[in-house]
PDB file of N, CA and C in Angstrom:
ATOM      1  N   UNK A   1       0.840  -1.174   0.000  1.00  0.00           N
ATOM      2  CA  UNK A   1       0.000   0.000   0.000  1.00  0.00           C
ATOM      3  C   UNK A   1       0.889   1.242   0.000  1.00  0.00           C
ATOM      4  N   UNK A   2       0.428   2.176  -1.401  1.00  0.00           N
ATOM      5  CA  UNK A   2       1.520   3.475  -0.783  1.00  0.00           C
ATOM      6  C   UNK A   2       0.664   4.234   0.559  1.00  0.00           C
ATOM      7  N   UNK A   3       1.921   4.969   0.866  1.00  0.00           N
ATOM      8  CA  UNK A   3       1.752   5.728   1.728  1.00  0.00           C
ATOM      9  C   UNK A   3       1.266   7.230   1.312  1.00  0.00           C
ATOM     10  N   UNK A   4      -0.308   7.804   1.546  1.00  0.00           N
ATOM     11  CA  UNK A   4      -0.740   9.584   1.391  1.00  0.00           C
ATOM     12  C   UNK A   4      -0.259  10.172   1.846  1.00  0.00           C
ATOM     13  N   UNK A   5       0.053  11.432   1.580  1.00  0.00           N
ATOM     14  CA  UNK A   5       0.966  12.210   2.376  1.00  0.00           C
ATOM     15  C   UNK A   5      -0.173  12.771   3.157  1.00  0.00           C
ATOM     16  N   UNK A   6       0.262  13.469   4.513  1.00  0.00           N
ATOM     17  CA  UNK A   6      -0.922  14.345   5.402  1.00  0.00           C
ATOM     18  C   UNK A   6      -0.997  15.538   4.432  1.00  0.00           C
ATOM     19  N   UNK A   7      -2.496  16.048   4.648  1.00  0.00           N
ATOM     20  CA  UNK A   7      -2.821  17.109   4.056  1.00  0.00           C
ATOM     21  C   UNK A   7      -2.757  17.366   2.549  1.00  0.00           C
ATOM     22  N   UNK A   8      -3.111  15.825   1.465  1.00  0.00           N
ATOM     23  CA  UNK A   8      -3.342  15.286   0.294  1.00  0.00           C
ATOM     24  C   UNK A   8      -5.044  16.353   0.110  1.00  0.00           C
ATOM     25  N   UNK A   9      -5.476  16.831  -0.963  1.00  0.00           N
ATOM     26  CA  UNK A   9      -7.025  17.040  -1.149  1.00  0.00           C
ATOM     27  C   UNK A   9      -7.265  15.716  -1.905  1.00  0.00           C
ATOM     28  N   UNK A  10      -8.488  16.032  -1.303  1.00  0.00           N
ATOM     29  CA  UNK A  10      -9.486  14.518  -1.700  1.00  0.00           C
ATOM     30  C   UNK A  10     -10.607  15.380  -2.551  1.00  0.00           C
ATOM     31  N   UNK A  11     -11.949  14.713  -2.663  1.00  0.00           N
ATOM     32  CA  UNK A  11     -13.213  15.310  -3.197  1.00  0.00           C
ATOM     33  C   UNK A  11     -13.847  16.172  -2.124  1.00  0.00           C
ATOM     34  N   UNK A  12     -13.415  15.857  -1.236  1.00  0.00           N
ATOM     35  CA  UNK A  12     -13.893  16.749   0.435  1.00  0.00           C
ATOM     36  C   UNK A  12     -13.250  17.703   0.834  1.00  0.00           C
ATOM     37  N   UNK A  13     -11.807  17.891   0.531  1.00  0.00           N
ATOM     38  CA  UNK A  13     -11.207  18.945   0.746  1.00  0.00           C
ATOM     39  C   UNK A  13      -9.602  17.939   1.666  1.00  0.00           C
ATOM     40  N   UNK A  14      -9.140  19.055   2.529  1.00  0.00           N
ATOM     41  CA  UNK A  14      -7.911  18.374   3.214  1.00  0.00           C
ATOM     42  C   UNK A  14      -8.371  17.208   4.223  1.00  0.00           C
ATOM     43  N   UNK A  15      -7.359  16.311   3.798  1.00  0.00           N
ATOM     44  CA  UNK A  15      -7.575  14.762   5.137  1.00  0.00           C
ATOM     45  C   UNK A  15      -5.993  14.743   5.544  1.00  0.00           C
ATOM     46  N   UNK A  16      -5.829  14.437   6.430  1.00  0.00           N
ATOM     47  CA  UNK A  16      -4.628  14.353   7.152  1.00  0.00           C
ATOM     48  C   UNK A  16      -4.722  11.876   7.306  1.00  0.00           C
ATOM     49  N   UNK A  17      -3.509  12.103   6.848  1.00  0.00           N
ATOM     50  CA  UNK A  17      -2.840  10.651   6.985  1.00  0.00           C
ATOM     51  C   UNK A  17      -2.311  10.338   8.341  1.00  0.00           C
ATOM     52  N   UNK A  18      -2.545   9.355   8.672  1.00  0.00           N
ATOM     53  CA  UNK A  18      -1.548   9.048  10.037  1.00  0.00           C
ATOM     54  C   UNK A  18      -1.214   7.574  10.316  1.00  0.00           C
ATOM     55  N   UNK A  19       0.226   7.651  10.680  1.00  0.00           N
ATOM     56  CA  UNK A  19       0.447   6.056  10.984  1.00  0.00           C
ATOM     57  C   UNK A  19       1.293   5.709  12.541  1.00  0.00           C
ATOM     58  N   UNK A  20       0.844   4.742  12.724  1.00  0.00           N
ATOM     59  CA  UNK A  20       0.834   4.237  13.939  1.00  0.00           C
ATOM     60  C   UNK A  20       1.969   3.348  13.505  1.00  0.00           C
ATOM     61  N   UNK A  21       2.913   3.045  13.808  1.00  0.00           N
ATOM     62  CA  UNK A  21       4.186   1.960  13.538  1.00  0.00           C
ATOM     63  C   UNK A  21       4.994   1.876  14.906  1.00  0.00           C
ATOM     64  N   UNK A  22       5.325   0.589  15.166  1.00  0.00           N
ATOM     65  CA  UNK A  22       6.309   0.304  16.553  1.00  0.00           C
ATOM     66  C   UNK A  22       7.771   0.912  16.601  1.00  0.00           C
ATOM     67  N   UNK A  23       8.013   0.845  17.475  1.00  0.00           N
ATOM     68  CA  UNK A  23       9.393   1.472  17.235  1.00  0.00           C
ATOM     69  C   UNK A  23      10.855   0.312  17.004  1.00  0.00           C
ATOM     70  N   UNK A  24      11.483   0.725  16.267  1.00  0.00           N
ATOM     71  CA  UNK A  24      12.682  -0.513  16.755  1.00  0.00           C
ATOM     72  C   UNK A  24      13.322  -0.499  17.768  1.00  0.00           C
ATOM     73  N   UNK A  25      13.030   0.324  18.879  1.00  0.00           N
ATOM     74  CA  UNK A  25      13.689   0.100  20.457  1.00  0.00           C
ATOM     75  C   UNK A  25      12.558  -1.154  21.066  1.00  0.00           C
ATOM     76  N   UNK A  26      11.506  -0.797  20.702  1.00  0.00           N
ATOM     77  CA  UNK A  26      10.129  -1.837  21.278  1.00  0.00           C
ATOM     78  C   UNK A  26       9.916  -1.321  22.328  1.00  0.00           C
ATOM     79  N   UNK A  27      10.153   0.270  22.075  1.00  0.00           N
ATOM     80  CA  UNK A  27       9.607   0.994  23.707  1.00  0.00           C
ATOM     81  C   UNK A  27       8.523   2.053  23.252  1.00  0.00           C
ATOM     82  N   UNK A  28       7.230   1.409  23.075  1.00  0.00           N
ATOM     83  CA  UNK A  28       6.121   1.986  22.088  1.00  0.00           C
ATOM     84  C   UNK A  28       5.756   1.846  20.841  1.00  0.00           C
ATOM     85  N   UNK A  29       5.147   2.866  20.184  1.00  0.00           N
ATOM     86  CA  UNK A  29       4.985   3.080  19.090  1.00  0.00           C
ATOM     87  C   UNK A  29       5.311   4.596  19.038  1.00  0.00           C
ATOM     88  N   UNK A  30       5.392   4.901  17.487  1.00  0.00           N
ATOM     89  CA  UNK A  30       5.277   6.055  16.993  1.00  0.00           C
ATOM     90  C   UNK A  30       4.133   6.851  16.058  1.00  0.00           C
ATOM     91  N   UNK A  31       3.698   8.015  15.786  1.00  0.00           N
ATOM     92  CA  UNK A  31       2.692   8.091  15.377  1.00  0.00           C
ATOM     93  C   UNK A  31       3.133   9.569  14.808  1.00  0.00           C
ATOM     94  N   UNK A  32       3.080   9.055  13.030  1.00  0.00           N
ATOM     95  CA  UNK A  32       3.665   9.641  11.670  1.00  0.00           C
ATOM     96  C   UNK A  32       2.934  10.403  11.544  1.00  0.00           C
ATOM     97  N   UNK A  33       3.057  12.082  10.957  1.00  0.00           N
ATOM     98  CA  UNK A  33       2.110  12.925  10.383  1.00  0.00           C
ATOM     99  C   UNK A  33       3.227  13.947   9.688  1.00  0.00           C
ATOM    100  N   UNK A  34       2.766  14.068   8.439  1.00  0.00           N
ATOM    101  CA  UNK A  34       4.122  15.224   8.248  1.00  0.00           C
ATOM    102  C   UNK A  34       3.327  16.481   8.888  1.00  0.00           C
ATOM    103  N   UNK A  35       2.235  16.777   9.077  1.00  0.00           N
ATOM    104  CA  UNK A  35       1.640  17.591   9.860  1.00  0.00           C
ATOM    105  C   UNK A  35       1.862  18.010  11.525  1.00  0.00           C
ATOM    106  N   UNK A  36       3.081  17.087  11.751  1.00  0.00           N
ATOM    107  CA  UNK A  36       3.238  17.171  13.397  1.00  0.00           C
ATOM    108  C   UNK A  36       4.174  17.805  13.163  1.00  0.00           C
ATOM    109  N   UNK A  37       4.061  18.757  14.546  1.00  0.00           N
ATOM    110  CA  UNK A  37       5.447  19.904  14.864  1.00  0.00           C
ATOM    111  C   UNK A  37       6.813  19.239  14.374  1.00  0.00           C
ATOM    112  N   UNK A  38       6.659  18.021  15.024  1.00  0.00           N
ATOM    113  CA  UNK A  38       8.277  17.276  14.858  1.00  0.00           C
ATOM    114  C   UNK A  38       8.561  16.238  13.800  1.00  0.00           C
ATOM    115  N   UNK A  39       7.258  15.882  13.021  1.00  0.00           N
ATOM    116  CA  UNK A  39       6.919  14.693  12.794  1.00  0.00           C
ATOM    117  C   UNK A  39       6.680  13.685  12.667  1.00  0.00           C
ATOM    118  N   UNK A  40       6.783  12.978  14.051  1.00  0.00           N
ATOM    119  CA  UNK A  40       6.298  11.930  14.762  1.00  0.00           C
ATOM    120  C   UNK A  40       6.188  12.176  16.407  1.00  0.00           C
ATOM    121  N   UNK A  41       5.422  11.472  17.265  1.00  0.00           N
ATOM    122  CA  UNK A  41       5.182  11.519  18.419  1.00  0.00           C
ATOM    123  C   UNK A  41       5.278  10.232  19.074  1.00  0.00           C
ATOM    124  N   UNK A  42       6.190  10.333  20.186  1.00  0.00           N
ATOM    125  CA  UNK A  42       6.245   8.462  20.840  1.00  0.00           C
ATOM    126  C   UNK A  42       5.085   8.326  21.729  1.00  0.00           C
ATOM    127  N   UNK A  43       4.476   7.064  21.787  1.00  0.00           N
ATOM    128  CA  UNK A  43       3.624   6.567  22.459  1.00  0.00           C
ATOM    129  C   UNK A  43       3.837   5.677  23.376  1.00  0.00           C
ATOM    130  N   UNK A  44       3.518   5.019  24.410  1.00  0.00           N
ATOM    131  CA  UNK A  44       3.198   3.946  25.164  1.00  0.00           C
ATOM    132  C   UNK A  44       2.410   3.125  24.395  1.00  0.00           C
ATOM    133  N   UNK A  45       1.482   2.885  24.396  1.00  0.00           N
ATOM    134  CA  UNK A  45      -0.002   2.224  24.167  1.00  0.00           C
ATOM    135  C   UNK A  45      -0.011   2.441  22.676  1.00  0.00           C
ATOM    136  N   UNK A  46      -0.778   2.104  21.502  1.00  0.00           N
ATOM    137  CA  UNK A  46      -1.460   1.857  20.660  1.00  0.00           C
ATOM    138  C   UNK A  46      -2.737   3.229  20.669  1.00  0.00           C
ATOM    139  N   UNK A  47      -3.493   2.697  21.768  1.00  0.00           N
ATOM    140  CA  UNK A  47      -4.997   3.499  21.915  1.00  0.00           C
ATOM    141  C   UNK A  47      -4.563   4.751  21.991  1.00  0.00           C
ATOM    142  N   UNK A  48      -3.354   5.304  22.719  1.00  0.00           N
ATOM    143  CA  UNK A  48      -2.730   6.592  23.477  1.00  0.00           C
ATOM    144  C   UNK A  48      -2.949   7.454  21.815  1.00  0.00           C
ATOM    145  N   UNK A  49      -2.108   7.014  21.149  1.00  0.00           N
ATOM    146  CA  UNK A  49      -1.939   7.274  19.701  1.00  0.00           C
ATOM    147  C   UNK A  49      -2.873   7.575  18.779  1.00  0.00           C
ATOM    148  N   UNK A  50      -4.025   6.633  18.767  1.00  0.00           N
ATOM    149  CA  UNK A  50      -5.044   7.097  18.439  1.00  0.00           C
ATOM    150  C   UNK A  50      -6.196   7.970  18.189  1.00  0.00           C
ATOM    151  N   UNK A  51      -6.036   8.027  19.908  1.00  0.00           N
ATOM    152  CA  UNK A  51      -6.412   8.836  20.556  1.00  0.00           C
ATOM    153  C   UNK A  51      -6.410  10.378  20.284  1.00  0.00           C
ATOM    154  N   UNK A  52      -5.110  10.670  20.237  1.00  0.00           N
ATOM    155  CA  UNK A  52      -4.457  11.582  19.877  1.00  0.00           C
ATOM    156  C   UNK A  52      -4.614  12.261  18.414  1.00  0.00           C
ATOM    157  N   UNK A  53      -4.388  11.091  17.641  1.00  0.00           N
ATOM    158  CA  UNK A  53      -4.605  11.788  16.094  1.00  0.00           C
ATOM    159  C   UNK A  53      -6.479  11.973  15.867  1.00  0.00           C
ATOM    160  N   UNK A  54      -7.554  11.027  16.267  1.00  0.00           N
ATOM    161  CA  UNK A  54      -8.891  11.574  16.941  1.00  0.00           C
ATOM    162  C   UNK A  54      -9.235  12.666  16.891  1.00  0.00           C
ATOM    163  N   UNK A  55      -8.824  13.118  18.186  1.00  0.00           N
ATOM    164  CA  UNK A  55      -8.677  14.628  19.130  1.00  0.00           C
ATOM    165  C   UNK A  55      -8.075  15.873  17.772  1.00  0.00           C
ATOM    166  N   UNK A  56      -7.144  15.580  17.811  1.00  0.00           N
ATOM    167  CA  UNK A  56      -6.342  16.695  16.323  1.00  0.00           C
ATOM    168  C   UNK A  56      -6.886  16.745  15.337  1.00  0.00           C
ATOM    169  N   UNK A  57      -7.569  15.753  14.796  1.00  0.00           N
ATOM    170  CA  UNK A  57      -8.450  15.686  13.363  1.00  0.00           C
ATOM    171  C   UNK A  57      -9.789  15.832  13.719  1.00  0.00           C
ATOM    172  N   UNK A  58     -10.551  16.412  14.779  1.00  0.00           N
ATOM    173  CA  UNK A  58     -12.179  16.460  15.004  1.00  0.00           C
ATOM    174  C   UNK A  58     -12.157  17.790  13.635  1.00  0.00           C
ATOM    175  N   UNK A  59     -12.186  18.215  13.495  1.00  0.00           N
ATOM    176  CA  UNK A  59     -12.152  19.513  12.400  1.00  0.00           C
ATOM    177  C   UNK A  59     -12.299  18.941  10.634  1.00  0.00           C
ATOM    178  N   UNK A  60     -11.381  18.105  10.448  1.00  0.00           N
ATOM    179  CA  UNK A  60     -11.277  17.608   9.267  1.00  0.00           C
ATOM    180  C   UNK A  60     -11.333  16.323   9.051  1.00  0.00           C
ATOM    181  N   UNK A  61     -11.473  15.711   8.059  1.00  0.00           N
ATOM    182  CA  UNK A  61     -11.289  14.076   7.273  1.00  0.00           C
ATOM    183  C   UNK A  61     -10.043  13.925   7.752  1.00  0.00           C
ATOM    184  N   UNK A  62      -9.780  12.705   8.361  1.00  0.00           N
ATOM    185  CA  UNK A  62      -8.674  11.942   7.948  1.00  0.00           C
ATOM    186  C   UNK A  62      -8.693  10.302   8.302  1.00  0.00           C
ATOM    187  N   UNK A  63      -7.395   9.888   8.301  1.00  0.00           N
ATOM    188  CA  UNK A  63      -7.190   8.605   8.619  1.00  0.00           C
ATOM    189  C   UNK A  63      -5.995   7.843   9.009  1.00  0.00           C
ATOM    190  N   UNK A  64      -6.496   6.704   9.950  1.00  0.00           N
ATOM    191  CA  UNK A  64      -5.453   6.301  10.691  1.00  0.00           C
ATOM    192  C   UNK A  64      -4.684   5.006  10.037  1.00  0.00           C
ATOM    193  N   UNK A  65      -3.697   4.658  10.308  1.00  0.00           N
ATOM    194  CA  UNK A  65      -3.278   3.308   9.402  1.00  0.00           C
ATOM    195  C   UNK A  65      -2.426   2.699  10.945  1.00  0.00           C
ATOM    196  N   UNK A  66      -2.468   1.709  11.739  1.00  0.00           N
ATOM    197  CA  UNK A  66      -1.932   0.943  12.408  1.00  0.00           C
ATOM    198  C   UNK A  66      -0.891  -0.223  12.059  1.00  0.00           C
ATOM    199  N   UNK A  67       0.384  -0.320  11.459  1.00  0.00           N
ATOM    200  CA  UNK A  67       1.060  -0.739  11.424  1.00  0.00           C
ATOM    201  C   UNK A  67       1.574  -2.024  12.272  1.00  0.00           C
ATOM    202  N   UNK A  68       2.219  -3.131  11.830  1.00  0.00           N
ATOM    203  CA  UNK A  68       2.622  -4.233  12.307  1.00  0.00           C
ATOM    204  C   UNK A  68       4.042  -4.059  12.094  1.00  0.00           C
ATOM    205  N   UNK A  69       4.951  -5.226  13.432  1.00  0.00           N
ATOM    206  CA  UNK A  69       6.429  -4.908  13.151  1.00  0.00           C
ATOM    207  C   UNK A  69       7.140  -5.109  11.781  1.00  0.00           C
ATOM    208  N   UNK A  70       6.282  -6.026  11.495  1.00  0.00           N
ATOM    209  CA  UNK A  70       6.139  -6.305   9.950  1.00  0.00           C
ATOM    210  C   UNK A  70       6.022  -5.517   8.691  1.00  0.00           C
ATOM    211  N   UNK A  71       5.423  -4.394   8.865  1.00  0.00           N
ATOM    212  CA  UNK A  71       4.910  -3.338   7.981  1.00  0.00           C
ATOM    213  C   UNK A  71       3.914  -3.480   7.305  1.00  0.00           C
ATOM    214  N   UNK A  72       2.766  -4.237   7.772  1.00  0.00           N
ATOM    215  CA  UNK A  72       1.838  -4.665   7.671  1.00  0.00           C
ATOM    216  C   UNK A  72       0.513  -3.720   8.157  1.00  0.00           C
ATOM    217  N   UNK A  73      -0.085  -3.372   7.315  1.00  0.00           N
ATOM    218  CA  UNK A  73      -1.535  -2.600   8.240  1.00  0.00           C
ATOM    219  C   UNK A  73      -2.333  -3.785   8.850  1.00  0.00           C
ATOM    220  N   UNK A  74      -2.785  -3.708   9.876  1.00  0.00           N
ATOM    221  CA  UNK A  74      -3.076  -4.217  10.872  1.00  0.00           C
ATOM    222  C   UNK A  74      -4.888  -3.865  11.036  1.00  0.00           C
ATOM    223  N   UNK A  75      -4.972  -2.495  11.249  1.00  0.00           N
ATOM    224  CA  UNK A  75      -5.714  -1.464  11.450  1.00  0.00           C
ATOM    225  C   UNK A  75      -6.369  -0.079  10.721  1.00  0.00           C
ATOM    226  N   UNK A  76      -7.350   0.114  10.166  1.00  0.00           N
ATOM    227  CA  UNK A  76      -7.632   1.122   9.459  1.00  0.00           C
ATOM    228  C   UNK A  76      -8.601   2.211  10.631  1.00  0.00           C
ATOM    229  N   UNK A  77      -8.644   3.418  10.754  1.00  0.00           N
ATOM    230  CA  UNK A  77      -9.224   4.357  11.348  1.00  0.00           C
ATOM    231  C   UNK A  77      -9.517   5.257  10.602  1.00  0.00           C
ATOM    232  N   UNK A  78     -11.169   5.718  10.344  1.00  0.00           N
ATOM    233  CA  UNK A  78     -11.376   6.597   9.096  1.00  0.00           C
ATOM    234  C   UNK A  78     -12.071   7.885  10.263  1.00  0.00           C
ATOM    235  N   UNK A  79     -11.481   8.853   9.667  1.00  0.00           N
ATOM    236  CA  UNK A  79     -12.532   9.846  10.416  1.00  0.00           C
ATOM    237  C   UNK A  79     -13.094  10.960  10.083  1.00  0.00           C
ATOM    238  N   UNK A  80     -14.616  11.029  10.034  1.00  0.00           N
ATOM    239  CA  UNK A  80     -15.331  12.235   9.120  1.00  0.00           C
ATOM    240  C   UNK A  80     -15.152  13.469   9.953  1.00  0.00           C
ATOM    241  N   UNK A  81     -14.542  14.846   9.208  1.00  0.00           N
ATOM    242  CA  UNK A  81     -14.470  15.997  10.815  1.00  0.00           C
ATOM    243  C   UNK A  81     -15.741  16.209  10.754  1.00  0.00           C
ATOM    244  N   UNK A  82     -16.163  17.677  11.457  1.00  0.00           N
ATOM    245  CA  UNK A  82     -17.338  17.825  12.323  1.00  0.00           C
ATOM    246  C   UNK A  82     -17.420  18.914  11.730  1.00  0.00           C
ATOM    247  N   UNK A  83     -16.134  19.639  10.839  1.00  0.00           N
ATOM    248  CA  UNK A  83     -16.215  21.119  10.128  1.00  0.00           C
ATOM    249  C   UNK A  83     -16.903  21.172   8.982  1.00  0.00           C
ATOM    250  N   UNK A  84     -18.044  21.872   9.152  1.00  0.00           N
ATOM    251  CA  UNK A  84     -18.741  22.168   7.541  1.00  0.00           C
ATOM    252  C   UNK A  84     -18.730  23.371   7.032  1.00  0.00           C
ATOM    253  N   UNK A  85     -18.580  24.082   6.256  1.00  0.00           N
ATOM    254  CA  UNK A  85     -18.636  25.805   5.694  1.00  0.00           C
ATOM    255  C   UNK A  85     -20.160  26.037   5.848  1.00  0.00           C
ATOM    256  N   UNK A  86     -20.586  27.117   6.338  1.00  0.00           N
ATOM    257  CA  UNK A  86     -22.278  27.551   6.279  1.00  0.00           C
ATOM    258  C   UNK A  86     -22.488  27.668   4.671  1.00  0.00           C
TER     259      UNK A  86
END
């Protein structure tokens, strides 16, 4: 599967991409956005991560991709925002 870049237009306007992938220390995960200050954020948990990209995307479309050590998607997370133009 390729990888979207964050902040690709779709037919809806901007969706932000995000991926969830383990780390090779195996102390968490990480969670990809070229949209993040730093561009990635370490996690504990899986859900923590989620969570997180959720919360940041209530405004707009996007989506989550959960990764295996494998490089395997695992997990898909789609999310419609809540922002509409009057």
């Amino acid at each position: 599967m390729k990888r979207e870049e964050c902040g690709v237009s779709n037919q809806s306007g901007p969706r932000h991409v995000y991926e969830v992938r383990p780390r090779k220390d195996h102390r968490g995960v990480d969670l990809i956005c070229d949209g993040l200050p730093f561009g990635r954020l370490w996690y504990l948990e899986v859900s923590e991560a989620i969570g997180y990209a959720q919360f940041y995307s209530r405004s707009h479309d996007a989506v989550i991709y959960v990764y295996d050590e494998a490089g395997n998607v695992i997990e898909t997370h789609e999310i419609v925002g809540e922002f509409r133009e009057w």
